[in-house]
Amino acid sequence: MHVLYSIFVADTLRYIIRMFPGFLLATLMFLASRSRRIRRLAGKGLSSSRLREAVLLLFWIFCGGMAVLTLTPGWFNWLPLFQGLVPDHAPFFTLGSCNLAPGRCFEGGPWQSYMLLGNIIMFVPFGFFSALLWRGYTWKRVFSTGLGITAFIERWQLCVGRAFDIDDIILNTLGVFCGYLLWRGLRRLAPRFMRRFHVMDILELVEPTMEYKNQVMDFKSEMLEYGSDFEGCMGLGKVDTYEEWLDFRGREKRKGWTFSYTYLTVRQSDGRVVGIVNYRPSPLPEFVFQYGGHIGYSIRPLERRKGYAKEQLRLTLEKCREAGEKKVLLTCDHQGNPGSEKTILANGGVLENKVEDTPGLGNSGWICRYWITL
């Protein structure tokens, strides 16, 4: 038992201590480069959340520690060197040994087992964090990443007095792939949560103009194709032309609608209209107050499940705040629109009550009314 403790606990602790300079250097590099990286993302119409930045920093720290652990000679240990306890040691660069016969990692006792497991486990984060933080990470990229990183490390170790070992390449690549499979499993269990770690497209609210004619009509066609309700689209589903839809004030006057502001939600990276939102300022007429609320919105079907609805509502709440609103009311069909309910709750919505859907606006027969304090 003492031998196992010494190998699996004490040695692991020594490795972690040895990685400490890499942890520190990686943290400093991350902080120094963060502003420039954020500006570069913004230039591409993208943003990185605080949650993603925190996990990205953790990945940087891990990579820094791994660089020290794998790219320095076997004798290197900063703590004894710092204390002056290792005055004599081999040169930093010296030719090491080479093993091209696979399978030797399975020979030996507890130490070999420790090294076998370690060579897999310590590379799991490369596959997991890469898939977690960057979109479009496929198994082919995982294989390329694992093989590329481990092959480079092994070639480098041959130059610093350590060993080029084919078993290490196999086990390390396997570890990267295990990390990717772990991400795949978690994504299946909690897809929405896992998407929070990717960069987000920057969205902006713009007033409709003739410039967006084709996009808005494509938006309408897509909504009709998928059978979606035109919530917050200012009657887009019932007009024949874009020019007719754009005459907001005229239709409000002719139909007796509540005065409102309509915005297009545009993705900055490519200028694509991904949503439409409608804001009705206070005071609200009795019917709208009871069943409609201040804000209605829609995301086009092919752009859903990307967090756009939450961001669209957040941007609209800023418009409400600028207009002097203190609280805004939002409604959704009880049990008939769980996506809208999650969007409202994510922006601080508090349920006030549920009212019977007398006018038949939804499918469940009840309307939930939420207030958001600005």
JSON list of C-alpha atoms in Angstrom, two decimals, residues 138-349:
[
{"chain": "A", "resi": 138, "resn": "THR", "atom": "CA", "xyz": [-14.39, 16.81, -35.45]},
{"chain": "A", "resi": 139, "resn": "TRP", "atom": "CA", "xyz": [-12.75, 13.46, -34.76]},
{"chain": "A", "resi": 140, "resn": "LYS", "atom": "CA", "xyz": [-10.40, 14.07, -37.70]},
{"chain": "A", "resi": 141, "resn": "ARG", "atom": "CA", "xyz": [-9.13, 17.23, -36.05]},
{"chain": "A", "resi": 142, "resn": "VAL", "atom": "CA", "xyz": [-8.84, 15.36, -32.77]},
{"chain": "A", "resi": 143, "resn": "PHE", "atom": "CA", "xyz": [-6.66, 12.73, -34.40]},
{"chain": "A", "resi": 144, "resn": "SER", "atom": "CA", "xyz": [-4.52, 15.39, -36.08]},
{"chain": "A", "resi": 145, "resn": "THR", "atom": "CA", "xyz": [-4.18, 17.35, -32.84]},
{"chain": "A", "resi": 146, "resn": "GLY", "atom": "CA", "xyz": [-3.26, 14.31, -30.77]},
{"chain": "A", "resi": 147, "resn": "LEU", "atom": "CA", "xyz": [-0.80, 12.92, -33.25]},
{"chain": "A", "resi": 148, "resn": "GLY", "atom": "CA", "xyz": [0.75, 16.32, -33.97]},
{"chain": "A", "resi": 149, "resn": "ILE", "atom": "CA", "xyz": [1.24, 17.32, -30.33]},
{"chain": "A", "resi": 150, "resn": "THR", "atom": "CA", "xyz": [2.61, 13.99, -29.17]},
{"chain": "A", "resi": 151, "resn": "ALA", "atom": "CA", "xyz": [4.90, 13.50, -32.18]},
{"chain": "A", "resi": 152, "resn": "PHE", "atom": "CA", "xyz": [6.39, 16.95, -31.59]},
{"chain": "A", "resi": 153, "resn": "ILE", "atom": "CA", "xyz": [6.89, 16.25, -27.88]},
{"chain": "A", "resi": 154, "resn": "GLU", "atom": "CA", "xyz": [8.57, 12.91, -28.53]},
{"chain": "A", "resi": 155, "resn": "ARG", "atom": "CA", "xyz": [10.93, 14.38, -31.13]},
{"chain": "A", "resi": 156, "resn": "TRP", "atom": "CA", "xyz": [11.81, 17.20, -28.77]},
{"chain": "A", "resi": 157, "resn": "GLN", "atom": "CA", "xyz": [12.44, 14.85, -25.86]},
{"chain": "A", "resi": 158, "resn": "LEU", "atom": "CA", "xyz": [14.96, 12.98, -27.98]},
{"chain": "A", "resi": 159, "resn": "CYS", "atom": "CA", "xyz": [16.99, 16.21, -28.06]},
{"chain": "A", "resi": 160, "resn": "VAL", "atom": "CA", "xyz": [16.89, 16.91, -24.30]},
{"chain": "A", "resi": 161, "resn": "GLY", "atom": "CA", "xyz": [18.23, 13.61, -23.01]},
{"chain": "A", "resi": 162, "resn": "ARG", "atom": "CA", "xyz": [14.87, 11.85, -22.71]},
{"chain": "A", "resi": 163, "resn": "ALA", "atom": "CA", "xyz": [13.30, 9.12, -24.85]},
{"chain": "A", "resi": 164, "resn": "PHE", "atom": "CA", "xyz": [11.44, 9.00, -28.12]},
{"chain": "A", "resi": 165, "resn": "ASP", "atom": "CA", "xyz": [8.88, 6.28, -27.36]},
{"chain": "A", "resi": 166, "resn": "ILE", "atom": "CA", "xyz": [6.33, 5.00, -29.85]},
{"chain": "A", "resi": 167, "resn": "ASP", "atom": "CA", "xyz": [4.16, 3.82, -26.95]},
{"chain": "A", "resi": 168, "resn": "ASP", "atom": "CA", "xyz": [3.92, 7.40, -25.69]},
{"chain": "A", "resi": 169, "resn": "ILE", "atom": "CA", "xyz": [2.66, 8.58, -29.08]},
{"chain": "A", "resi": 170, "resn": "ILE", "atom": "CA", "xyz": [-0.01, 5.88, -29.13]},
{"chain": "A", "resi": 171, "resn": "LEU", "atom": "CA", "xyz": [-1.13, 6.43, -25.52]},
{"chain": "A", "resi": 172, "resn": "ASN", "atom": "CA", "xyz": [-1.05, 10.23, -25.71]},
{"chain": "A", "resi": 173, "resn": "THR", "atom": "CA", "xyz": [-3.10, 10.25, -28.91]},
{"chain": "A", "resi": 174, "resn": "LEU", "atom": "CA", "xyz": [-5.54, 7.84, -27.26]},
{"chain": "A", "resi": 175, "resn": "GLY", "atom": "CA", "xyz": [-5.81, 10.26, -24.33]},
{"chain": "A", "resi": 176, "resn": "VAL", "atom": "CA", "xyz": [-6.67, 13.16, -26.65]},
{"chain": "A", "resi": 177, "resn": "PHE", "atom": "CA", "xyz": [-9.35, 11.04, -28.30]},
{"chain": "A", "resi": 178, "resn": "CYS", "atom": "CA", "xyz": [-10.77, 10.03, -24.89]},
{"chain": "A", "resi": 179, "resn": "GLY", "atom": "CA", "xyz": [-11.09, 13.72, -24.03]},
{"chain": "A", "resi": 180, "resn": "TYR", "atom": "CA", "xyz": [-13.03, 14.28, -27.24]},
{"chain": "A", "resi": 181, "resn": "LEU", "atom": "CA", "xyz": [-15.36, 11.35, -26.45]},
{"chain": "A", "resi": 182, "resn": "LEU", "atom": "CA", "xyz": [-15.91, 12.78, -22.96]},
{"chain": "A", "resi": 183, "resn": "TRP", "atom": "CA", "xyz": [-16.99, 16.08, -24.55]},
{"chain": "A", "resi": 184, "resn": "ARG", "atom": "CA", "xyz": [-19.30, 14.24, -26.94]},
{"chain": "A", "resi": 185, "resn": "GLY", "atom": "CA", "xyz": [-20.98, 12.48, -24.02]},
{"chain": "A", "resi": 186, "resn": "LEU", "atom": "CA", "xyz": [-21.47, 15.68, -22.03]},
{"chain": "A", "resi": 187, "resn": "ARG", "atom": "CA", "xyz": [-22.77, 17.49, -25.11]},
{"chain": "A", "resi": 188, "resn": "ARG", "atom": "CA", "xyz": [-25.41, 14.82, -25.55]},
{"chain": "A", "resi": 189, "resn": "LEU", "atom": "CA", "xyz": [-26.49, 15.15, -21.91]},
{"chain": "A", "resi": 190, "resn": "ALA", "atom": "CA", "xyz": [-26.46, 18.97, -21.76]},
{"chain": "A", "resi": 191, "resn": "PRO", "atom": "CA", "xyz": [-26.21, 20.48, -25.27]},
{"chain": "A", "resi": 192, "resn": "ARG", "atom": "CA", "xyz": [-27.29, 24.00, -24.31]},
{"chain": "A", "resi": 193, "resn": "PHE", "atom": "CA", "xyz": [-24.82, 24.21, -21.46]},
{"chain": "A", "resi": 194, "resn": "MET", "atom": "CA", "xyz": [-21.92, 22.93, -23.54]},
{"chain": "A", "resi": 195, "resn": "ARG", "atom": "CA", "xyz": [-22.60, 25.53, -26.25]},
{"chain": "A", "resi": 196, "resn": "ARG", "atom": "CA", "xyz": [-22.01, 28.28, -23.69]},
{"chain": "A", "resi": 197, "resn": "PHE", "atom": "CA", "xyz": [-18.27, 27.61, -23.93]},
{"chain": "A", "resi": 198, "resn": "HIS", "atom": "CA", "xyz": [-18.05, 28.46, -27.64]},
{"chain": "A", "resi": 199, "resn": "VAL", "atom": "CA", "xyz": [-17.49, 31.97, -28.97]},
{"chain": "A", "resi": 200, "resn": "MET", "atom": "CA", "xyz": [-20.77, 33.80, -29.53]},
{"chain": "A", "resi": 201, "resn": "ASP", "atom": "CA", "xyz": [-21.78, 35.73, -32.62]},
{"chain": "A", "resi": 202, "resn": "ILE", "atom": "CA", "xyz": [-22.19, 39.42, -31.88]},
{"chain": "A", "resi": 203, "resn": "LEU", "atom": "CA", "xyz": [-25.75, 40.51, -32.61]},
{"chain": "A", "resi": 204, "resn": "GLU", "atom": "CA", "xyz": [-27.09, 44.02, -33.06]},
{"chain": "A", "resi": 205, "resn": "LEU", "atom": "CA", "xyz": [-30.56, 45.51, -33.38]},
{"chain": "A", "resi": 206, "resn": "VAL", "atom": "CA", "xyz": [-31.08, 47.66, -36.46]},
{"chain": "A", "resi": 207, "resn": "GLU", "atom": "CA", "xyz": [-34.12, 49.48, -37.83]},
{"chain": "A", "resi": 208, "resn": "PRO", "atom": "CA", "xyz": [-35.59, 47.89, -40.95]},
{"chain": "A", "resi": 209, "resn": "THR", "atom": "CA", "xyz": [-34.69, 49.60, -44.24]},
{"chain": "A", "resi": 210, "resn": "MET", "atom": "CA", "xyz": [-34.91, 48.72, -47.92]},
{"chain": "A", "resi": 211, "resn": "GLU", "atom": "CA", "xyz": [-31.38, 47.33, -47.61]},
{"chain": "A", "resi": 212, "resn": "TYR", "atom": "CA", "xyz": [-32.83, 44.28, -45.82]},
{"chain": "A", "resi": 213, "resn": "LYS", "atom": "CA", "xyz": [-35.73, 43.64, -48.21]},
{"chain": "A", "resi": 214, "resn": "ASN", "atom": "CA", "xyz": [-34.51, 40.32, -49.60]},
{"chain": "A", "resi": 215, "resn": "GLN", "atom": "CA", "xyz": [-33.37, 39.03, -46.21]},
{"chain": "A", "resi": 216, "resn": "VAL", "atom": "CA", "xyz": [-36.67, 39.82, -44.49]},
{"chain": "A", "resi": 217, "resn": "MET", "atom": "CA", "xyz": [-38.67, 38.15, -47.26]},
{"chain": "A", "resi": 218, "resn": "ASP", "atom": "CA", "xyz": [-36.38, 35.10, -47.01]},
{"chain": "A", "resi": 219, "resn": "PHE", "atom": "CA", "xyz": [-37.02, 35.22, -43.24]},
{"chain": "A", "resi": 220, "resn": "LYS", "atom": "CA", "xyz": [-40.76, 35.10, -43.94]},
{"chain": "A", "resi": 221, "resn": "SER", "atom": "CA", "xyz": [-40.42, 32.16, -46.34]},
{"chain": "A", "resi": 222, "resn": "GLU", "atom": "CA", "xyz": [-38.37, 30.20, -43.82]},
{"chain": "A", "resi": 223, "resn": "MET", "atom": "CA", "xyz": [-40.88, 30.83, -41.04]},
{"chain": "A", "resi": 224, "resn": "LEU", "atom": "CA", "xyz": [-43.73, 29.66, -43.27]},
{"chain": "A", "resi": 225, "resn": "GLU", "atom": "CA", "xyz": [-41.81, 26.59, -44.40]},
{"chain": "A", "resi": 226, "resn": "TYR", "atom": "CA", "xyz": [-41.28, 25.47, -40.79]},
{"chain": "A", "resi": 227, "resn": "GLY", "atom": "CA", "xyz": [-44.77, 26.45, -39.63]},
{"chain": "A", "resi": 228, "resn": "SER", "atom": "CA", "xyz": [-43.47, 28.97, -37.11]},
{"chain": "A", "resi": 229, "resn": "ASP", "atom": "CA", "xyz": [-45.56, 31.70, -35.48]},
{"chain": "A", "resi": 230, "resn": "PHE", "atom": "CA", "xyz": [-44.61, 35.25, -36.44]},
{"chain": "A", "resi": 231, "resn": "GLU", "atom": "CA", "xyz": [-44.41, 36.43, -32.82]},
{"chain": "A", "resi": 232, "resn": "GLY", "atom": "CA", "xyz": [-43.04, 39.98, -32.63]},
{"chain": "A", "resi": 233, "resn": "CYS", "atom": "CA", "xyz": [-42.73, 40.26, -36.41]},
{"chain": "A", "resi": 234, "resn": "MET", "atom": "CA", "xyz": [-45.26, 43.08, -36.82]},
{"chain": "A", "resi": 235, "resn": "GLY", "atom": "CA", "xyz": [-47.60, 41.12, -39.08]},
{"chain": "A", "resi": 236, "resn": "LEU", "atom": "CA", "xyz": [-44.90, 39.94, -41.48]},
{"chain": "A", "resi": 237, "resn": "GLY", "atom": "CA", "xyz": [-46.76, 36.70, -42.18]},
{"chain": "A", "resi": 238, "resn": "LYS", "atom": "CA", "xyz": [-49.84, 38.57, -43.45]},
{"chain": "A", "resi": 239, "resn": "VAL", "atom": "CA", "xyz": [-48.31, 41.04, -45.92]},
{"chain": "A", "resi": 240, "resn": "ASP", "atom": "CA", "xyz": [-47.54, 40.46, -49.58]},
{"chain": "A", "resi": 241, "resn": "THR", "atom": "CA", "xyz": [-44.64, 42.85, -50.04]},
{"chain": "A", "resi": 242, "resn": "TYR", "atom": "CA", "xyz": [-41.77, 44.20, -48.01]},
{"chain": "A", "resi": 243, "resn": "GLU", "atom": "CA", "xyz": [-42.88, 47.76, -48.71]},
{"chain": "A", "resi": 244, "resn": "GLU", "atom": "CA", "xyz": [-46.26, 47.01, -47.16]},
{"chain": "A", "resi": 245, "resn": "TRP", "atom": "CA", "xyz": [-44.61, 45.51, -44.08]},
{"chain": "A", "resi": 246, "resn": "LEU", "atom": "CA", "xyz": [-42.25, 48.48, -43.74]},
{"chain": "A", "resi": 247, "resn": "ASP", "atom": "CA", "xyz": [-45.18, 50.90, -43.42]},
{"chain": "A", "resi": 248, "resn": "PHE", "atom": "CA", "xyz": [-45.42, 50.33, -39.65]},
{"chain": "A", "resi": 249, "resn": "ARG", "atom": "CA", "xyz": [-47.06, 53.64, -38.71]},
{"chain": "A", "resi": 250, "resn": "GLY", "atom": "CA", "xyz": [-49.61, 53.38, -41.50]},
{"chain": "A", "resi": 251, "resn": "ARG", "atom": "CA", "xyz": [-50.70, 49.84, -40.55]},
{"chain": "A", "resi": 252, "resn": "GLU", "atom": "CA", "xyz": [-50.85, 50.77, -36.86]},
{"chain": "A", "resi": 253, "resn": "LYS", "atom": "CA", "xyz": [-53.22, 53.60, -37.74]},
{"chain": "A", "resi": 254, "resn": "ARG", "atom": "CA", "xyz": [-55.36, 51.55, -40.15]},
{"chain": "A", "resi": 255, "resn": "LYS", "atom": "CA", "xyz": [-55.65, 48.48, -37.92]},
{"chain": "A", "resi": 256, "resn": "GLY", "atom": "CA", "xyz": [-55.70, 50.22, -34.53]},
{"chain": "A", "resi": 257, "resn": "TRP", "atom": "CA", "xyz": [-52.56, 48.49, -33.34]},
{"chain": "A", "resi": 258, "resn": "THR", "atom": "CA", "xyz": [-50.49, 49.64, -30.36]},
{"chain": "A", "resi": 259, "resn": "PHE", "atom": "CA", "xyz": [-47.60, 51.95, -31.22]},
{"chain": "A", "resi": 260, "resn": "SER", "atom": "CA", "xyz": [-44.35, 49.98, -31.23]},
{"chain": "A", "resi": 261, "resn": "TYR", "atom": "CA", "xyz": [-40.77, 49.80, -32.43]},
{"chain": "A", "resi": 262, "resn": "THR", "atom": "CA", "xyz": [-39.62, 46.96, -34.68]},
{"chain": "A", "resi": 263, "resn": "TYR", "atom": "CA", "xyz": [-35.98, 45.90, -35.01]},
{"chain": "A", "resi": 264, "resn": "LEU", "atom": "CA", "xyz": [-34.10, 43.38, -37.07]},
{"chain": "A", "resi": 265, "resn": "THR", "atom": "CA", "xyz": [-31.55, 41.27, -35.21]},
{"chain": "A", "resi": 266, "resn": "VAL", "atom": "CA", "xyz": [-28.47, 41.15, -37.41]},
{"chain": "A", "resi": 267, "resn": "ARG", "atom": "CA", "xyz": [-25.41, 38.95, -37.00]},
{"chain": "A", "resi": 268, "resn": "GLN", "atom": "CA", "xyz": [-22.34, 41.15, -37.35]},
{"chain": "A", "resi": 269, "resn": "SER", "atom": "CA", "xyz": [-20.04, 38.51, -38.79]},
{"chain": "A", "resi": 270, "resn": "ASP", "atom": "CA", "xyz": [-22.01, 38.18, -42.04]},
{"chain": "A", "resi": 271, "resn": "GLY", "atom": "CA", "xyz": [-24.84, 40.74, -41.82]},
{"chain": "A", "resi": 272, "resn": "ARG", "atom": "CA", "xyz": [-27.51, 38.02, -41.77]},
{"chain": "A", "resi": 273, "resn": "VAL", "atom": "CA", "xyz": [-30.93, 38.77, -40.29]},
{"chain": "A", "resi": 274, "resn": "VAL", "atom": "CA", "xyz": [-31.44, 36.06, -37.67]},
{"chain": "A", "resi": 275, "resn": "GLY", "atom": "CA", "xyz": [-34.41, 37.48, -35.78]},
{"chain": "A", "resi": 276, "resn": "ILE", "atom": "CA", "xyz": [-37.09, 40.16, -35.51]},
{"chain": "A", "resi": 277, "resn": "VAL", "atom": "CA", "xyz": [-38.22, 41.81, -32.28]},
{"chain": "A", "resi": 278, "resn": "ASN", "atom": "CA", "xyz": [-41.03, 44.22, -31.46]},
{"chain": "A", "resi": 279, "resn": "TYR", "atom": "CA", "xyz": [-41.08, 46.57, -28.44]},
{"chain": "A", "resi": 280, "resn": "ARG", "atom": "CA", "xyz": [-44.31, 48.23, -27.29]},
{"chain": "A", "resi": 281, "resn": "PRO", "atom": "CA", "xyz": [-43.56, 51.11, -24.87]},
{"chain": "A", "resi": 282, "resn": "SER", "atom": "CA", "xyz": [-45.62, 51.89, -21.76]},
{"chain": "A", "resi": 283, "resn": "PRO", "atom": "CA", "xyz": [-48.43, 52.41, -21.08]},
{"chain": "A", "resi": 284, "resn": "LEU", "atom": "CA", "xyz": [-49.89, 49.27, -22.59]},
{"chain": "A", "resi": 285, "resn": "PRO", "atom": "CA", "xyz": [-53.57, 48.92, -23.58]},
{"chain": "A", "resi": 286, "resn": "GLU", "atom": "CA", "xyz": [-55.53, 46.54, -21.36]},
{"chain": "A", "resi": 287, "resn": "PHE", "atom": "CA", "xyz": [-55.59, 43.65, -23.85]},
{"chain": "A", "resi": 288, "resn": "VAL", "atom": "CA", "xyz": [-51.86, 43.90, -24.59]},
{"chain": "A", "resi": 289, "resn": "PHE", "atom": "CA", "xyz": [-51.11, 44.23, -20.88]},
{"chain": "A", "resi": 290, "resn": "GLN", "atom": "CA", "xyz": [-53.08, 41.11, -20.11]},
{"chain": "A", "resi": 291, "resn": "TYR", "atom": "CA", "xyz": [-51.89, 38.85, -22.93]},
{"chain": "A", "resi": 292, "resn": "GLY", "atom": "CA", "xyz": [-49.06, 40.42, -24.93]},
{"chain": "A", "resi": 293, "resn": "GLY", "atom": "CA", "xyz": [-46.62, 42.42, -22.82]},
{"chain": "A", "resi": 294, "resn": "HIS", "atom": "CA", "xyz": [-43.96, 44.87, -23.90]},
{"chain": "A", "resi": 295, "resn": "ILE", "atom": "CA", "xyz": [-41.87, 42.62, -26.13]},
{"chain": "A", "resi": 296, "resn": "GLY", "atom": "CA", "xyz": [-42.44, 39.96, -28.77]},
{"chain": "A", "resi": 297, "resn": "TYR", "atom": "CA", "xyz": [-39.70, 38.26, -30.76]},
{"chain": "A", "resi": 298, "resn": "SER", "atom": "CA", "xyz": [-38.84, 35.46, -33.17]},
{"chain": "A", "resi": 299, "resn": "ILE", "atom": "CA", "xyz": [-35.68, 33.73, -34.33]},
{"chain": "A", "resi": 300, "resn": "ARG", "atom": "CA", "xyz": [-35.68, 32.19, -37.81]},
{"chain": "A", "resi": 301, "resn": "PRO", "atom": "CA", "xyz": [-35.83, 28.37, -37.59]},
{"chain": "A", "resi": 302, "resn": "LEU", "atom": "CA", "xyz": [-32.41, 27.60, -39.08]},
{"chain": "A", "resi": 303, "resn": "GLU", "atom": "CA", "xyz": [-30.68, 29.91, -36.57]},
{"chain": "A", "resi": 304, "resn": "ARG", "atom": "CA", "xyz": [-32.27, 28.56, -33.40]},
{"chain": "A", "resi": 305, "resn": "ARG", "atom": "CA", "xyz": [-30.56, 26.76, -30.52]},
{"chain": "A", "resi": 306, "resn": "LYS", "atom": "CA", "xyz": [-27.54, 29.06, -30.74]},
{"chain": "A", "resi": 307, "resn": "GLY", "atom": "CA", "xyz": [-28.36, 31.37, -27.82]},
{"chain": "A", "resi": 308, "resn": "TYR", "atom": "CA", "xyz": [-29.62, 34.09, -30.16]},
{"chain": "A", "resi": 309, "resn": "ALA", "atom": "CA", "xyz": [-33.03, 34.49, -28.51]},
{"chain": "A", "resi": 310, "resn": "LYS", "atom": "CA", "xyz": [-31.45, 35.20, -25.13]},
{"chain": "A", "resi": 311, "resn": "GLU", "atom": "CA", "xyz": [-29.08, 37.78, -26.61]},
{"chain": "A", "resi": 312, "resn": "GLN", "atom": "CA", "xyz": [-31.83, 39.33, -28.74]},
{"chain": "A", "resi": 313, "resn": "LEU", "atom": "CA", "xyz": [-33.99, 39.85, -25.67]},
{"chain": "A", "resi": 314, "resn": "ARG", "atom": "CA", "xyz": [-31.04, 41.26, -23.71]},
{"chain": "A", "resi": 315, "resn": "LEU", "atom": "CA", "xyz": [-30.40, 43.83, -26.44]},
{"chain": "A", "resi": 316, "resn": "THR", "atom": "CA", "xyz": [-34.10, 44.74, -26.51]},
{"chain": "A", "resi": 317, "resn": "LEU", "atom": "CA", "xyz": [-34.11, 45.23, -22.74]},
{"chain": "A", "resi": 318, "resn": "GLU", "atom": "CA", "xyz": [-31.32, 47.76, -23.22]},
{"chain": "A", "resi": 319, "resn": "LYS", "atom": "CA", "xyz": [-33.59, 49.63, -25.64]},
{"chain": "A", "resi": 320, "resn": "CYS", "atom": "CA", "xyz": [-36.33, 49.54, -23.02]},
{"chain": "A", "resi": 321, "resn": "ARG", "atom": "CA", "xyz": [-33.98, 50.89, -20.38]},
{"chain": "A", "resi": 322, "resn": "GLU", "atom": "CA", "xyz": [-32.92, 53.73, -22.68]},
{"chain": "A", "resi": 323, "resn": "ALA", "atom": "CA", "xyz": [-36.61, 54.55, -23.24]},
{"chain": "A", "resi": 324, "resn": "GLY", "atom": "CA", "xyz": [-37.09, 54.98, -19.47]},
{"chain": "A", "resi": 325, "resn": "GLU", "atom": "CA", "xyz": [-38.84, 51.71, -18.66]},
{"chain": "A", "resi": 326, "resn": "LYS", "atom": "CA", "xyz": [-38.38, 50.45, -15.10]},
{"chain": "A", "resi": 327, "resn": "LYS", "atom": "CA", "xyz": [-40.07, 47.09, -15.55]},
{"chain": "A", "resi": 328, "resn": "VAL", "atom": "CA", "xyz": [-41.19, 45.24, -18.66]},
{"chain": "A", "resi": 329, "resn": "LEU", "atom": "CA", "xyz": [-43.79, 42.53, -19.08]},
{"chain": "A", "resi": 330, "resn": "LEU", "atom": "CA", "xyz": [-43.30, 39.45, -21.24]},
{"chain": "A", "resi": 331, "resn": "THR", "atom": "CA", "xyz": [-45.74, 36.63, -21.86]},
{"chain": "A", "resi": 332, "resn": "CYS", "atom": "CA", "xyz": [-45.56, 33.14, -23.31]},
{"chain": "A", "resi": 333, "resn": "ASP", "atom": "CA", "xyz": [-47.80, 30.14, -23.78]},
{"chain": "A", "resi": 334, "resn": "HIS", "atom": "CA", "xyz": [-47.85, 27.98, -20.65]},
{"chain": "A", "resi": 335, "resn": "GLN", "atom": "CA", "xyz": [-46.14, 24.65, -21.50]},
{"chain": "A", "resi": 336, "resn": "GLY", "atom": "CA", "xyz": [-46.54, 25.40, -25.19]},
{"chain": "A", "resi": 337, "resn": "ASN", "atom": "CA", "xyz": [-43.37, 27.42, -25.63]},
{"chain": "A", "resi": 338, "resn": "PRO", "atom": "CA", "xyz": [-40.62, 26.20, -23.28]},
{"chain": "A", "resi": 339, "resn": "GLY", "atom": "CA", "xyz": [-37.90, 27.87, -25.36]},
{"chain": "A", "resi": 340, "resn": "SER", "atom": "CA", "xyz": [-39.41, 31.31, -24.87]},
{"chain": "A", "resi": 341, "resn": "GLU", "atom": "CA", "xyz": [-39.87, 30.65, -21.17]},
{"chain": "A", "resi": 342, "resn": "LYS", "atom": "CA", "xyz": [-36.17, 29.74, -20.79]},
{"chain": "A", "resi": 343, "resn": "THR", "atom": "CA", "xyz": [-35.19, 32.89, -22.69]},
{"chain": "A", "resi": 344, "resn": "ILE", "atom": "CA", "xyz": [-37.29, 35.06, -20.38]},
{"chain": "A", "resi": 345, "resn": "LEU", "atom": "CA", "xyz": [-35.98, 33.38, -17.23]},
{"chain": "A", "resi": 346, "resn": "ALA", "atom": "CA", "xyz": [-32.39, 33.68, -18.45]},
{"chain": "A", "resi": 347, "resn": "ASN", "atom": "CA", "xyz": [-32.87, 37.46, -18.65]},
{"chain": "A", "resi": 348, "resn": "GLY", "atom": "CA", "xyz": [-34.22, 37.74, -15.11]},
{"chain": "A", "resi": 349, "resn": "GLY", "atom": "CA", "xyz": [-37.92, 37.14, -15.69]}
]
